[in-house]
Coordinates of C-alpha atoms in Angstrom, one line a residue:
Chain A
X1 CA -31.1 160.3 150.5
X2 CA -27.3 159.9 149.3
X3 CA -24.8 161.9 151.6
X4 CA -21.6 162.1 149.3
X5 CA -21.7 164.9 146.4
X6 CA -20.3 162.3 144.0
X7 CA -23.3 159.9 144.3
X8 CA -25.6 162.9 144.6
X9 CA -24.7 164.4 141.5
X10 CA -25.0 161.4 138.9
X11 CA -28.5 161.2 140.6
X12 CA -29.1 164.3 138.8
X13 CA -27.2 164.1 136.3
X14 CA -29.2 160.8 135.3
X15 CA -32.3 162.4 136.1
X16 CA -31.7 165.2 133.8
X17 CA -30.6 162.8 130.5
X18 CA -27.3 164.7 130.7
X19 CA -24.2 164.1 129.8
X20 CA -21.0 164.2 132.0
X21 CA -19.0 165.9 129.1
X22 CA -22.6 167.8 128.5
X23 CA -22.6 169.2 131.8
X24 CA -18.8 170.1 131.9
X25 CA -19.7 172.0 129.0
X26 CA -22.7 173.9 130.7
X27 CA -21.1 174.1 133.8
X28 CA -17.1 175.1 132.3
X29 CA -15.4 172.7 133.5
X30 CA -13.4 170.8 132.3
X31 CA -13.8 166.7 131.5
X32 CA -11.6 165.5 133.3
X33 CA -11.6 167.6 136.8
X34 CA -15.8 166.8 136.4
X35 CA -15.0 162.6 136.1
X36 CA -12.6 163.4 139.3
X37 CA -15.6 165.4 141.1
X38 CA -18.4 162.2 139.9
X39 CA -16.0 159.3 140.8
X40 CA -14.6 161.0 144.8
X41 CA -11.3 161.2 144.0
X42 CA -11.5 165.2 144.7
X43 CA -12.1 167.7 147.4
X44 CA -14.2 170.0 144.5
X45 CA -13.3 173.9 144.7
X46 CA -16.5 175.6 146.0
X47 CA -16.5 177.8 142.8
X48 CA -16.7 174.5 140.7
X49 CA -20.0 172.8 142.4
X50 CA -21.7 176.3 142.6
X51 CA -21.1 176.6 138.7
X52 CA -22.1 172.7 138.2
X53 CA -25.2 174.1 140.6
X54 CA -26.0 176.7 139.1
X55 CA -25.0 174.2 135.4
X56 CA -27.7 172.0 136.7
X57 CA -30.7 174.6 137.1
X58 CA -30.2 173.4 141.3
X59 CA -29.1 174.7 144.4
X60 CA -26.2 174.8 146.2
X61 CA -27.7 172.8 148.9
X62 CA -29.6 170.1 146.5
X63 CA -25.6 169.0 146.8
X64 CA -24.7 169.7 150.6
X65 CA -25.5 166.7 152.0
X66 CA -28.4 166.1 154.3
X67 CA -28.3 166.7 158.7
X68 CA -28.3 163.1 159.5
X69 CA -29.2 161.7 163.2
X70 CA -26.9 160.5 165.1
X71 CA -26.1 157.3 167.0
X72 CA -28.3 157.2 169.7
X73 CA -32.0 159.8 170.4
X74 CA -31.1 162.5 172.6
X75 CA -32.5 161.8 175.7
X76 CA -34.5 164.4 178.2
X77 CA -32.3 166.2 179.9
X78 CA -29.2 165.2 179.8
X79 CA -26.0 166.3 178.4
X80 CA -24.3 164.7 176.3
X81 CA -21.0 164.9 175.1
X82 CA -18.7 163.2 172.1
X83 CA -14.8 162.7 172.3
X84 CA -12.3 162.1 170.6
X85 CA -9.4 159.9 170.8
X86 CA -6.5 160.4 168.3
X87 CA -3.6 158.0 167.6
X88 CA -5.0 155.5 170.0
X89 CA -4.6 151.6 169.8
X90 CA -7.4 151.1 172.6
X91 CA -10.5 148.9 171.1
X92 CA -13.7 150.7 170.5
X93 CA -15.2 148.9 174.1
X94 CA -12.2 149.8 175.6
X95 CA -11.9 152.9 174.3
X96 CA -15.8 153.6 175.7
X97 CA -14.5 152.5 179.0
X98 CA -12.1 154.3 179.1
X99 CA -13.8 157.5 179.4
X100 CA -16.4 156.6 181.2
X101 CA -14.3 155.2 184.4
X102 CA -12.0 159.0 183.6
X103 CA -15.8 160.5 183.6
X104 CA -16.6 158.3 186.9
X105 CA -13.1 159.3 188.3
X106 CA -15.1 161.7 190.7
X107 CA -17.6 159.1 191.3
X108 CA -15.0 156.6 192.6
X109 CA -16.7 154.8 195.9
X110 CA -16.1 155.4 199.2
X111 CA -17.3 154.6 203.5
X112 CA -20.2 157.4 202.7
X113 CA -21.2 155.5 199.4
X114 CA -24.3 154.1 201.0
X115 CA -25.9 157.1 202.9
X116 CA -26.4 158.8 199.4
X117 CA -29.4 160.1 198.7
X118 CA -31.6 157.8 196.1
X119 CA -32.3 159.8 192.5
X120 CA -28.0 160.4 192.0
X121 CA -27.2 159.4 188.9
X122 CA -23.7 159.0 187.7
X123 CA -22.6 160.0 183.8
X124 CA -22.8 157.1 181.1
X125 CA -21.7 155.9 178.6
X126 CA -23.6 156.7 175.5
X127 CA -22.6 155.2 172.6
X128 CA -18.5 154.7 171.1
X129 CA -17.7 154.2 167.7
X130 CA -14.6 154.1 165.4
X131 CA -14.2 156.9 163.1
X132 CA -10.7 156.3 161.8
X133 CA -7.9 154.1 162.2
X134 CA -6.8 154.6 165.1
X135 CA -8.8 156.5 166.2
X136 CA -13.1 156.1 168.8
X137 CA -15.4 158.2 169.0
X138 CA -17.0 158.4 172.6
X139 CA -20.1 160.1 173.7
X140 CA -20.7 160.6 177.3
X141 CA -24.5 160.8 178.9
X142 CA -23.7 163.5 182.5
X143 CA -26.8 164.2 184.0
X144 CA -28.3 167.3 184.1
X145 CA -28.0 168.0 187.7
X146 CA -24.4 167.7 187.7
X147 CA -24.0 171.1 186.1
X148 CA -25.0 174.1 187.7
X149 CA -27.9 176.5 185.5
X150 CA -26.8 179.6 184.3
X151 CA -22.8 178.0 184.2
X152 CA -21.1 177.5 181.4
X153 CA -17.6 176.8 183.9
X154 CA -19.9 174.2 185.0
X155 CA -21.2 172.4 181.7
X156 CA -17.4 172.9 180.6
X157 CA -16.3 171.7 184.0
X158 CA -18.3 168.5 184.1
X159 CA -17.8 167.5 180.3
X160 CA -14.2 167.8 180.0
X161 CA -13.8 165.7 183.4
X162 CA -13.8 163.1 181.5
X163 CA -10.3 164.5 179.5
X164 CA -7.6 164.2 182.6
X165 CA -5.8 161.4 181.7
X166 CA -7.7 160.2 179.1
X167 CA -5.8 162.3 176.3
X168 CA -9.3 163.0 174.3
X169 CA -10.4 165.6 172.2
X170 CA -13.9 167.6 172.7
X171 CA -15.6 167.6 170.2
X172 CA -18.8 168.8 171.1
X173 CA -21.8 169.5 173.7
X174 CA -25.2 169.0 173.4
X175 CA -27.3 172.0 176.7
X176 CA -30.2 170.1 177.0
X177 CA -33.2 172.0 176.8
X178 CA -34.1 172.6 180.9
X179 CA -30.3 174.0 180.9
X180 CA -30.2 176.5 178.2
X181 CA -33.1 178.1 179.7
X182 CA -31.0 179.3 181.8
X183 CA -29.1 181.7 180.2
X184 CA -30.5 184.1 179.1
X185 CA -28.6 184.6 175.1
X186 CA -27.6 188.0 174.1
X187 CA -29.7 190.9 174.6
X188 CA -29.7 192.2 171.6
X189 CA -28.8 190.0 169.0
X190 CA -28.9 189.7 165.1
X191 CA -32.5 190.8 165.0
X192 CA -31.3 194.0 167.8
X193 CA -28.6 194.7 165.9
X194 CA -30.1 195.2 163.2
X195 CA -33.7 196.9 164.5
X196 CA -31.1 199.6 166.8
X197 CA -28.7 200.3 164.2
X198 CA -31.5 201.0 161.2
X199 CA -29.7 198.2 159.2
X200 CA -32.0 196.1 156.8
X201 CA -31.7 193.7 154.1
X202 CA -28.1 194.0 153.3
X203 CA -24.9 192.9 155.8
X204 CA -22.8 194.6 157.8
X205 CA -20.3 196.1 156.9
X206 CA -17.5 196.6 159.6
X207 CA -14.1 197.4 159.7
X208 CA -10.8 197.0 162.0
X209 CA -8.6 200.7 162.0
X210 CA -5.1 199.4 161.6
X211 CA -2.5 200.5 161.6
X212 CA -3.0 199.4 165.6
X213 CA 0.6 200.3 167.2
X214 CA 2.1 203.9 166.1
X215 CA -0.5 206.3 165.8
X216 CA -1.9 209.1 168.3
X217 CA -5.4 208.5 170.2
X218 CA -6.3 211.3 167.9
X219 CA -5.2 210.5 164.7
X220 CA -6.0 207.1 165.7
X221 CA -10.0 208.9 165.8
X222 CA -9.4 209.7 162.8
X223 CA -9.0 206.2 161.0
X224 CA -12.0 205.3 162.3
X225 CA -13.6 208.6 161.0
X226 CA -12.6 208.0 157.3
X227 CA -14.0 204.7 157.7
X228 CA -17.5 205.2 158.9
X229 CA -18.2 208.6 156.5
X230 CA -17.3 206.6 153.9
X231 CA -20.0 204.0 154.3
X232 CA -18.8 201.5 157.2
X233 CA -21.4 200.8 159.7
X234 CA -19.0 199.4 163.1
X235 CA -15.1 200.2 163.1
X236 CA -13.9 197.8 165.6
X237 CA -10.8 198.6 167.5
X238 CA -8.0 195.1 166.5
X239 CA -7.8 192.2 168.9
X240 CA -4.3 192.8 170.2
X241 CA -4.8 196.4 170.5
X242 CA -5.5 196.9 174.4
X243 CA -3.4 200.0 176.2
X244 CA -0.6 201.1 175.3
X245 CA 1.7 204.4 176.8
X246 CA 1.5 205.9 172.9
X247 CA -2.8 204.9 172.7
X248 CA -4.1 205.1 176.3
X249 CA -7.5 203.1 176.5
X250 CA -9.0 206.4 178.3
X251 CA -8.4 209.1 175.7
X252 CA -8.9 206.6 172.4
X253 CA -12.2 206.1 174.0
X254 CA -12.6 209.2 174.1
X255 CA -11.7 210.1 170.1
X256 CA -13.7 207.0 169.2
X257 CA -16.4 208.2 170.5
X258 CA -16.4 211.1 169.1
X259 CA -15.4 209.7 165.5
X260 CA -18.6 207.6 165.7
X261 CA -20.4 210.4 166.6
X262 CA -18.8 212.8 164.0
X263 CA -19.6 210.5 161.6
X264 CA -23.6 210.1 162.6
X265 CA -24.5 213.4 162.3
X266 CA -22.6 213.8 158.7
X267 CA -24.1 210.7 157.4
X268 CA -27.4 210.7 159.1
X269 CA -26.7 206.5 159.9
X270 CA -25.9 205.1 162.8
X271 CA -22.8 204.0 163.3
X272 CA -20.7 203.1 166.4
X273 CA -17.6 201.5 167.2
X274 CA -16.2 198.6 169.2
X275 CA -13.7 199.6 171.9
X276 CA -11.8 196.0 172.8
X277 CA -12.0 196.1 176.9
X278 CA -9.7 193.0 177.2
X279 CA -7.8 194.2 180.4
X280 CA -6.1 191.6 183.5
X281 CA -8.9 191.8 186.0
X282 CA -12.6 191.7 185.3
X283 CA -12.7 195.3 187.4
X284 CA -10.9 196.9 184.7
X285 CA -13.2 195.0 181.8
X286 CA -16.3 197.1 183.9
X287 CA -14.2 200.2 184.1
X288 CA -14.0 200.4 180.2
X289 CA -17.1 198.9 179.5
X290 CA -18.4 202.0 182.1
X291 CA -15.9 204.5 180.4
X292 CA -17.6 203.2 176.9
X293 CA -21.8 203.3 177.8
X294 CA -21.0 206.9 180.0
X295 CA -19.2 207.6 175.9
X296 CA -22.2 206.3 174.6
X297 CA -20.5 204.4 172.6
X298 CA -22.7 201.2 172.0
X299 CA -20.7 198.6 171.5
X300 CA -17.3 197.2 173.2
X301 CA -15.2 193.9 171.9
X302 CA -13.0 191.6 173.7
X303 CA -11.0 188.2 173.6
X304 CA -13.1 186.2 174.0
X305 CA -10.6 183.2 174.2
X306 CA -7.7 185.0 177.1
X307 CA -10.4 186.2 179.5
X308 CA -11.7 183.5 179.7
X309 CA -15.6 181.6 179.9
X310 CA -16.9 182.8 183.5
X311 CA -15.4 186.6 182.4
X312 CA -16.7 186.7 179.0
X313 CA -20.3 185.7 181.1
X314 CA -19.6 188.9 183.8
X315 CA -19.8 191.1 180.2
X316 CA -22.5 189.3 178.9
X317 CA -24.8 190.7 182.2
X318 CA -23.4 193.4 182.2
X319 CA -23.1 194.7 178.4
X320 CA -27.3 193.7 179.2
X321 CA -27.7 195.4 181.6
X322 CA -25.8 198.8 180.5
X323 CA -27.4 198.5 176.6
X324 CA -24.4 197.4 175.3
X325 CA -23.6 195.4 172.5
X326 CA -21.1 192.5 173.3
X327 CA -18.4 191.5 170.5
X328 CA -16.6 188.9 170.1
X329 CA -14.1 189.8 167.5
X330 CA -10.3 189.4 166.2
X331 CA -8.9 186.1 164.5
X332 CA -8.7 185.0 167.6
X333 CA -12.2 184.5 169.3
X334 CA -12.6 180.5 168.0
X335 CA -8.8 180.2 167.9
X336 CA -7.8 180.4 171.8
X337 CA -8.7 177.8 173.5
X338 CA -8.5 173.9 172.7
X339 CA -12.0 173.2 171.6
X340 CA -13.7 173.1 167.6
X341 CA -14.5 176.2 166.4
X342 CA -18.4 175.2 166.1
X343 CA -18.6 174.8 170.0
X344 CA -17.0 177.6 171.2
X345 CA -19.5 179.7 169.1
X346 CA -22.2 178.0 170.7
X347 CA -21.2 178.6 174.4
X348 CA -20.0 182.1 173.1
X349 CA -24.0 182.7 172.0
X350 CA -25.1 181.2 174.9
X351 CA -22.6 183.3 177.2
X352 CA -24.7 186.8 175.4
X353 CA -22.0 187.4 172.7
X354 CA -24.1 189.8 170.8
X355 CA -21.2 189.8 167.6
X356 CA -19.2 186.4 166.9
X357 CA -15.9 186.6 164.5
X358 CA -16.0 183.1 162.0
X359 CA -13.1 182.1 159.2
X360 CA -14.7 182.7 155.6
X361 CA -16.7 180.3 154.0
X362 CA -14.2 180.9 150.8
X363 CA -11.3 179.9 151.4
X364 CA -10.2 176.9 150.6
X365 CA -12.4 173.7 149.7
X366 CA -15.9 172.6 150.0
X367 CA -15.6 170.8 153.6
X368 CA -13.8 173.6 154.2
X369 CA -16.9 176.1 153.8
X370 CA -19.5 173.3 155.6
X371 CA -17.6 173.5 158.4
X372 CA -17.9 177.7 158.2
X373 CA -20.9 177.4 157.5
X374 CA -21.3 175.0 160.8
X375 CA -20.0 177.8 163.1
X376 CA -22.6 180.2 161.5
X377 CA -25.1 177.9 161.7
X378 CA -24.1 177.6 165.7
X379 CA -24.8 181.9 166.0
X380 CA -27.4 182.0 164.2
X381 CA -30.1 178.7 163.6
X382 CA -33.0 178.0 166.2
X383 CA -32.1 174.2 166.4
X384 CA -28.5 172.3 165.1
X385 CA -29.2 169.2 163.5
X386 CA -26.4 166.7 164.2
X387 CA -24.1 166.9 160.8
X388 CA -21.1 166.5 161.8
X389 CA -19.4 167.1 158.9
X390 CA -20.5 170.6 159.7
X391 CA -18.8 170.2 162.8
X392 CA -22.4 168.9 164.8
X393 CA -21.6 165.9 166.2
X394 CA -24.7 166.2 168.3
X395 CA -27.8 167.6 167.7
X396 CA -28.8 170.7 169.3
X397 CA -32.1 173.0 170.2
X398 CA -31.7 176.2 171.4
X399 CA -35.0 176.4 172.9
X400 CA -35.4 180.2 171.0
X401 CA -32.5 181.6 172.5
X402 CA -31.7 185.0 171.0
X403 CA -29.2 185.0 167.3
X404 CA -25.8 185.8 167.0
X405 CA -24.7 187.7 164.3
X406 CA -21.2 185.8 162.7
X407 CA -18.9 188.7 162.4
X408 CA -16.7 187.0 158.8
X409 CA -13.3 187.7 158.1
X410 CA -10.6 186.7 156.8
X411 CA -9.3 189.3 154.4
X412 CA -11.9 189.9 151.7
X413 CA -11.9 192.3 149.0
X414 CA -15.2 193.1 146.7
X415 CA -14.3 190.7 144.8
X416 CA -15.3 188.8 146.3
X417 CA -18.8 190.1 148.1
X418 CA -20.9 187.7 145.1
X419 CA -19.2 184.6 146.6
X420 CA -19.3 186.0 150.1
X421 CA -23.0 187.2 150.9
X422 CA -23.9 184.4 148.6
X423 CA -22.6 181.7 151.1
X424 CA -23.0 184.1 154.2
X425 CA -27.0 185.2 153.4
X426 CA -27.5 188.8 154.5
X427 CA -28.2 188.2 157.8
X428 CA -24.4 189.3 159.0
X429 CA -21.1 191.4 159.6
X430 CA -18.7 191.6 156.6
X431 CA -15.2 192.7 158.2
X432 CA -13.1 194.2 156.1
X433 CA -10.7 196.4 157.6
X434 CA -7.6 194.7 154.8
X435 CA -9.8 196.5 151.9
X436 CA -11.2 199.4 153.3
X437 CA -7.9 201.0 155.4
X438 CA -5.8 200.3 152.3
X439 CA -7.3 201.1 149.3
X440 CA -4.9 203.7 147.7
X441 CA -6.7 206.5 148.1
X442 CA -8.0 206.2 151.5
X443 CA -10.5 205.0 154.5
X444 CA -13.2 206.7 153.2
X445 CA -12.8 205.7 149.1
X446 CA -12.3 202.0 150.7
X447 CA -15.3 202.1 152.1
X448 CA -17.4 203.1 149.8
X449 CA -16.0 201.0 147.3
X450 CA -16.8 198.1 149.8
X451 CA -20.4 199.6 150.5
X452 CA -21.1 200.4 147.5
X453 CA -20.1 196.5 146.1
X454 CA -22.7 195.1 149.1
X455 CA -25.0 197.1 147.9
X456 CA -25.2 197.4 144.4
X457 CA -24.8 193.3 144.9
X458 CA -27.7 192.9 147.3
X459 CA -30.1 195.0 144.7
X460 CA -29.5 192.5 142.7
X461 CA -29.7 189.2 143.9
X462 CA -33.3 191.4 144.6
X463 CA -33.8 191.4 140.7
X464 CA -33.2 188.1 140.5
X465 CA -29.7 187.8 139.4
X466 CA -27.4 184.4 140.9
X467 CA -24.5 186.4 142.6
X468 CA -22.7 183.2 142.1
X469 CA -22.2 183.3 138.6
X470 CA -23.0 187.0 137.5
X471 CA -20.9 188.6 140.3
X472 CA -18.3 190.1 138.7
X473 CA -20.3 192.2 135.7
X474 CA -22.6 193.3 138.4
X475 CA -19.6 194.6 140.2
X476 CA -18.0 195.8 136.7
X477 CA -21.4 197.7 135.7
X478 CA -21.3 199.4 139.7
X479 CA -18.0 200.0 139.1
X480 CA -19.5 202.1 136.9
X481 CA -21.0 204.8 138.3
X482 CA -18.7 204.7 141.4
X483 CA -14.5 205.3 141.0
X484 CA -14.2 204.5 144.3
X485 CA -15.7 200.4 143.7
X486 CA -13.4 200.9 140.3
X487 CA -10.5 201.7 141.4
X488 CA -10.4 198.9 144.6
X489 CA -11.5 196.3 141.9
X490 CA -8.0 197.1 139.8
X491 CA -5.9 197.4 143.2
X492 CA -7.3 193.9 144.4
X493 CA -6.9 190.9 142.5
X494 CA -9.8 188.0 141.9
X495 CA -9.2 185.3 144.5
X496 CA -6.5 187.0 146.3
X497 CA -7.2 187.0 150.2
X498 CA -5.1 189.7 151.9
X499 CA -4.9 189.7 155.8
X500 CA -4.8 194.1 157.0
X501 CA -2.1 194.7 154.8
X502 CA -1.2 195.4 151.4
X503 CA 1.3 197.2 150.9
X504 CA 4.9 195.3 153.0
X505 CA 8.3 196.0 152.3
X506 CA 10.2 192.8 150.7
X507 CA 11.6 191.3 153.7
X508 CA 15.2 192.3 154.5
X509 CA 17.7 189.4 153.8
X510 CA 21.0 188.9 155.7
X511 CA 23.4 191.9 155.1
X512 CA 21.3 194.4 153.6
X513 CA 20.9 198.6 155.0
X514 CA 17.9 199.1 155.5
X515 CA 16.8 202.8 153.4
X516 CA 16.8 205.8 154.9
X517 CA 17.8 204.4 158.6
X518 CA 21.6 204.5 160.2
X519 CA 23.1 201.1 161.1
X520 CA 23.2 201.6 165.0
X521 CA 27.4 201.0 165.1
X522 CA 30.0 200.4 162.8
X523 CA 30.5 197.4 164.5
X524 CA 27.7 195.6 163.6
X525 CA 25.4 195.4 160.3
X526 CA 21.9 194.9 161.4
X527 CA 20.1 191.6 159.9
X528 CA 23.5 189.7 159.7
X529 CA 23.4 186.5 161.8
X530 CA 26.9 187.0 163.8
X531 CA 30.5 185.0 162.3
X532 CA 30.7 181.7 163.9
X533 CA 33.8 181.3 166.1
X534 CA 36.2 179.3 167.3
X535 CA 34.3 178.5 170.6
X536 CA 31.6 177.1 168.7
Chain B
X1 CA -27.4 212.7 153.7
X2 CA -27.9 208.9 153.1
X3 CA -30.7 206.2 154.3
X4 CA -29.2 203.3 154.9
X5 CA -29.6 200.6 152.7
X6 CA -29.7 201.3 148.8
X7 CA -28.3 204.5 149.7
X8 CA -24.6 204.1 147.7
X9 CA -26.4 203.3 145.1
X10 CA -27.7 205.4 141.9
X11 CA -31.1 206.7 142.1
X12 CA -33.5 203.8 142.2
X13 CA -35.1 203.8 138.7
X14 CA -39.8 202.8 138.8
X15 CA -38.5 199.3 137.3
X16 CA -35.8 198.8 140.1
X17 CA -37.8 199.6 142.7
X18 CA -40.9 197.1 140.9
X19 CA -38.3 193.9 141.3
X20 CA -37.7 194.7 144.5
X21 CA -40.9 195.5 145.1
X22 CA -41.6 191.9 143.4
X23 CA -38.7 190.1 145.4
X24 CA -40.4 191.4 148.8
X25 CA -43.4 189.8 147.4
X26 CA -42.2 186.0 146.1
X27 CA -40.4 185.8 149.5
X28 CA -43.8 186.2 151.1
X29 CA -42.6 189.5 153.3
X30 CA -45.3 191.8 154.6
X31 CA -44.4 195.6 152.1
X32 CA -44.8 199.0 154.3
X33 CA -45.0 201.9 153.1
X34 CA -43.7 205.0 155.0
X35 CA -42.9 208.2 154.5
X36 CA -41.1 211.1 156.8
X37 CA -40.8 215.4 155.3
X38 CA -37.4 216.2 157.5
X39 CA -36.4 212.2 159.0
X40 CA -33.3 212.0 161.1
X41 CA -31.0 208.8 161.9
X42 CA -32.7 209.1 165.2
X43 CA -36.3 208.4 163.7
X44 CA -37.3 205.0 163.7
X45 CA -41.1 205.7 163.5
X46 CA -41.7 207.5 159.6
X47 CA -46.0 207.9 159.1
X48 CA -47.1 204.7 157.5
X49 CA -48.6 205.0 154.3
X50 CA -51.8 202.1 153.9
X51 CA -51.4 200.3 151.3
X52 CA -54.8 199.7 149.6
X53 CA -56.1 196.4 149.3
X54 CA -56.0 194.3 145.4
X55 CA -59.0 194.9 143.6
X56 CA -62.0 192.8 144.6
X57 CA -62.1 189.1 143.4
X58 CA -65.7 188.8 141.7
X59 CA -65.6 185.1 142.3
X60 CA -64.5 184.5 146.1
X61 CA -65.6 188.1 147.3
X62 CA -61.5 188.1 148.9
X63 CA -59.1 191.2 147.6
X64 CA -56.5 189.9 145.4
X65 CA -52.9 189.5 146.1
X66 CA -50.8 192.0 146.2
X67 CA -48.5 192.7 142.8
X68 CA -45.2 194.7 143.0
X69 CA -47.3 196.8 140.0
X70 CA -49.8 197.8 142.8
X71 CA -47.1 198.6 145.4
X72 CA -45.5 200.6 142.3
X73 CA -48.4 202.7 142.2
X74 CA -48.7 203.1 145.8
X75 CA -45.7 204.4 146.4
X76 CA -46.2 206.8 143.2
X77 CA -49.5 208.3 144.7
X78 CA -47.9 208.9 148.0
X79 CA -45.5 211.2 146.8
X80 CA -48.3 212.8 144.6
X81 CA -49.7 213.6 148.2
X82 CA -45.9 213.9 150.2
X83 CA -43.9 215.4 147.3
X84 CA -41.5 216.9 149.5
X85 CA -41.8 213.7 151.7
X86 CA -38.9 210.8 151.4
X87 CA -40.8 207.7 151.0
X88 CA -38.9 204.1 151.7
X89 CA -40.8 200.8 151.1
X90 CA -39.7 198.5 154.0
X91 CA -40.4 194.4 153.8
X92 CA -41.7 192.6 157.4
X93 CA -40.8 188.9 157.7
X94 CA -42.9 187.7 160.9
X95 CA -40.8 184.6 161.2
X96 CA -38.0 185.7 162.1
X97 CA -38.8 189.2 163.2
X98 CA -36.6 190.9 161.5
X99 CA -36.9 194.0 158.4
X100 CA -36.0 192.6 156.0
X101 CA -35.3 195.3 153.5
X102 CA -35.6 198.7 154.4
X103 CA -34.8 201.4 151.7
X104 CA -35.2 205.0 149.9
X105 CA -37.8 205.2 146.7
X106 CA -37.7 208.9 146.3
X107 CA -36.3 211.8 147.5
X108 CA -38.2 214.7 147.6
X109 CA -38.8 216.3 144.5
X110 CA -38.0 220.3 144.4
X111 CA -39.9 222.7 142.6
X112 CA -43.3 220.5 141.6

């Protein structure tokens, strides 16, 4: 099989006896842009590729590259790690030796060496290769005995030992079956969350509450309530809202718990709110989680990048014991530390996070979509093949570890749902706080619009419609019976992403007077740079 | 009262229900018909309506595979027997151990 989109397309065109111009006409593309794709000069947008796939009558899978095997077969029971050395002048061999010596630094020879028991193995160099100009990729193998069972901290500590002094970056880690069986993974996970909340056959809808600062806890709870009765399944605290004097955590939890309970009674559906329990100490976080549990909230969320891996594991264990669903939601969850998103997603699943935020597969071009798909598969799949273009440099068997549910965020509005649902499938949570909270008729109408759009699309897909191609007409048909959706489609623009805020004031320029505000002092004009003085 | 999936759409017509039933069967998922007279969101388990096997094939002696038309007939039969019940059609995928679809096909028919 060819790995290249262009050559794959060429084969398909030949097989069907088409011409490039004919295919371009059928797919609604210009001949020039198709020929650019065929000659490999461009990274086509996801929409063009899906049009071509629809015109050829094949699924998108047949245009995406087949999984490639890793260079070396995965030896049983070794932890494999792939590093990249960028901007390096080292040859491949030198790079391999550099990384190996860094990993072996703690194995330096000592006078006690002769007394060391037999059978203790040191890290070895598995492979090294050039991955670009001035870029080397090195793979090391660590015996699994070096890693403490059930400890992500130990795992990361061992594999990052090779980073000291080398300036390399860790790309991917394979946790061998012996080690992965020592982690319990999410307590609920994808299937558990669906069964617990009785939500089947469609992506779940989540909404982050805005504005996050300046509301009293009671009004904040009201915002959650409106979204929930409108059809949102889960409302979520913003990742940056921890506890502030105007919205202290204890009171906020009480009001959102009341909002979720009231919305459940009102709609006869399961509703819940994920409260942000990120706090300075582990004890504080456990106290907040306990309070959430006492209020009968089903979910807690943390900023996993900020609190650290061991804290995530502690919370995972606590949540499993206390029947809480642990969420790693918020835009920062996979962007916070120096690890790749795919690797963090894998580690979060291992740590026991039930829901994990990911980026949007719709943004950017085809390679970005593959990148996000790599994150989704790290959260959901039973085993990962090595697929460098999706961010998986090494294969990873999960050995039956429970799947986590990806929460796909990124400022979507109902116009994007057809392509989004087609890309992520049903087993995901669509986070679209922006489209819900900024609907001109309020949060309830916004929620109804999003929920109606999702259900109309799922129904049409069941009837055999292609969401990528017919999404627009399906939405417009649904807008005929749902005024909320009609208004949302009129308000939000097709193809625009919004991050929670639509109606922003234009940014004041220097010297402009803001309406409705008094100048703090007659001598100071707001938004004006101080006059240069002679001292400067 | 909202019952999860498809609750925000107008009531499904018999043709639309049949299309979904067809989708379930072509995916190879196992259909279930359930009914409850006064359900709440806390009720996970509704009474199940046994789906009669298809016609026996005289050559093989085995029941023919389910069809969408057969499923809608079974839904009709359930609705006739329990006119005041909510009836839902669910699909289960044994491979992923997930319920892949679950939606209300009939709401209580007042005055019948």
